[in-house]
Amino acid sequence: MSNYHEKELETMPRESLEKLQLKRLQTLVEYVYEKCDFYHKKMDEAGIKPSDIKSLGDLKKLPFTTKQDLRDNYPYGMFSAPTNEIVRIHASSGTTGKLTVAGYTQNDIDVWSTVMARSFAACDCSNDSIVNVAYGYGLFTGGLGAHYGSERLGALTIPASSGNSKRQLQMFKDFKVTTLCCTPSYALYLADEMKNEGYSLSDLSLKQGLFGAEPWSEEMRVQIEKKLGLKAYNIYGLSEIIGPGVSIECEYQNGSHIWEDHFLPEIIDPKTLEPMGYGHQGELVFTTISKTGMPLLRYRTRDLCSLIDEPCKCGRTHVRMTKVIGRSDDMLIIGGVNVFPSQIESALFSMKGIEPHYQIIVDRINNLDKLEIQVEIEDELFSDEVKNLQNLKSQLEKNVSSAISISVKIHFVSRGTIERSIGKAVRVVDKRRI
Ligand code: DLL
């Protein structure tokens, strides 16, 4: 039996859900047209009036919004509400300089707390849970987003933030923490620390973890679950849309339910920008239909995935998104071949003895792209015969090469060599100057 926070809304029949979505979309379009100069101008340029939105199908008439629009209108130009109605801002730093700012009214903080509370409930949390929030607190949305959601659910909430891992482990034990919220890479880091500090699983009471903010593979899930003795759930979100809690896995872990009464999803072809149907892989686009601070029309996330509309056994009617396989803009092009770090990760971890810490290094030597992967292996393997190590390396190079269709050099390094991250891991170092 599934655990819900707002059962009626989470399990609403599709027809009623779509009615609600349309009503909210129409209200939103009128609102941003009136309140936000940016959207007023964009809609005028596209020749669209709010009254043109008569069905959900009319969504495709609306203009897209991009991260560049947020940068060009930095810091407050995308807000629909005046700053005296904004109660909080968050921001994320991209690969290129300027912060991307998001503004929240009290209404938006409420929406966010609610979708996060639903997300905790979907992972079988309740007011009996003891939640350690080890996402960073600050401009990053992870910490405060999880914090407000956990409190909204009535759970005991520990604002641990990231870092100071020894203290985190001490708290796990002393406070009988049941629920861990952090990036999957930090979860693995904590698992390593646990081993180093001599904790065993029986010292801990962990039941579940809500891990996200970066892509992670099924293989990484297996490692996290085994090492921390918990069930690992994938949580997705982005600050422009609200933060964590845009979607979450339920107990069936077959895609993540998007809270569709607040975030209207589409999948588009990133090249032609044409909407694609369910089941097709493309770029995820969101329209926020209940926010008032900085609502966005058709925001291009750059995240690549597909949508699943088959009913889920958990009873939730909200569509699911598959795991994000990468971003259309962090895709590496190596020797002309498109490569996603997630493909490399899956191939790496399909072999025994490989530690889940790696770095992908791309360089250009004599005009040729070279790909090298540094990966940690279990200490015991280093004391093995050289021949065995060599075999493992060749096998791994073969596996990765065939997964991504280009040749790769693997370097084994000992445990602890790859710099650990308490937030999002830096998986790729691109040394090419192109
Ligand atoms: O990372 C919000 C968040 C915090 C989500 C905590 C989940 C947990 P940003 O810093 O704005 O916001 O980064 C958003 O991170 O567009 C994705 O590319 C990536 N991302 C977030 N969650 C996942 C996930 C937060 N579960 C960007 N799987 C997004 C894959 C994810 N990628």
PDB file of C-alpha atoms in Angstrom, residues 13 65 86 108 110 112-113 127 138 191 212 243 312 316 329 384 430:
ATOM      1  CA  PRO A  13      -8.171  10.469 -12.680  1.00  0.00           C
ATOM      2  CA  THR A  65      12.206  29.856 -22.373  1.00  0.00           C
ATOM      3  CA  ILE A  86       9.274  37.651  -3.378  1.00  0.00           C
ATOM      4  CA  ASP A 108       5.800  29.114  -4.307  1.00  0.00           C
ATOM      5  CA  ASP A 110       4.147  26.398  -0.148  1.00  0.00           C
ATOM      6  CA  TRP A 112       7.543  23.473  -3.093  1.00  0.00           C
ATOM      7  CA  SER A 113       7.076  22.243   0.478  1.00  0.00           C
ATOM      8  CA  ASN A 127       6.177  11.788  10.632  1.00  0.00           C
ATOM      9  CA  GLY A 138      22.353  28.106   0.692  1.00  0.00           C
ATOM     10  CA  ALA A 191      29.708   5.010   2.711  1.00  0.00           C
ATOM     11  CA  GLY A 212      19.558  13.443  -6.904  1.00  0.00           C
ATOM     12  CA  GLY A 243      14.298  22.841  -6.907  1.00  0.00           C
ATOM     13  CA  CYS A 312       1.753   2.778 -12.282  1.00  0.00           C
ATOM     14  CA  ARG A 316      -0.404   7.687  -8.771  1.00  0.00           C
ATOM     15  CA  ASP A 329      24.700  20.329 -23.438  1.00  0.00           C
ATOM     16  CA  ASP A 384      46.910  -9.333  -7.150  1.00  0.00           C
ATOM     17  CA  ASP A 430      37.870  18.370 -20.778  1.00  0.00           C
TER      18      ASP A 430
END
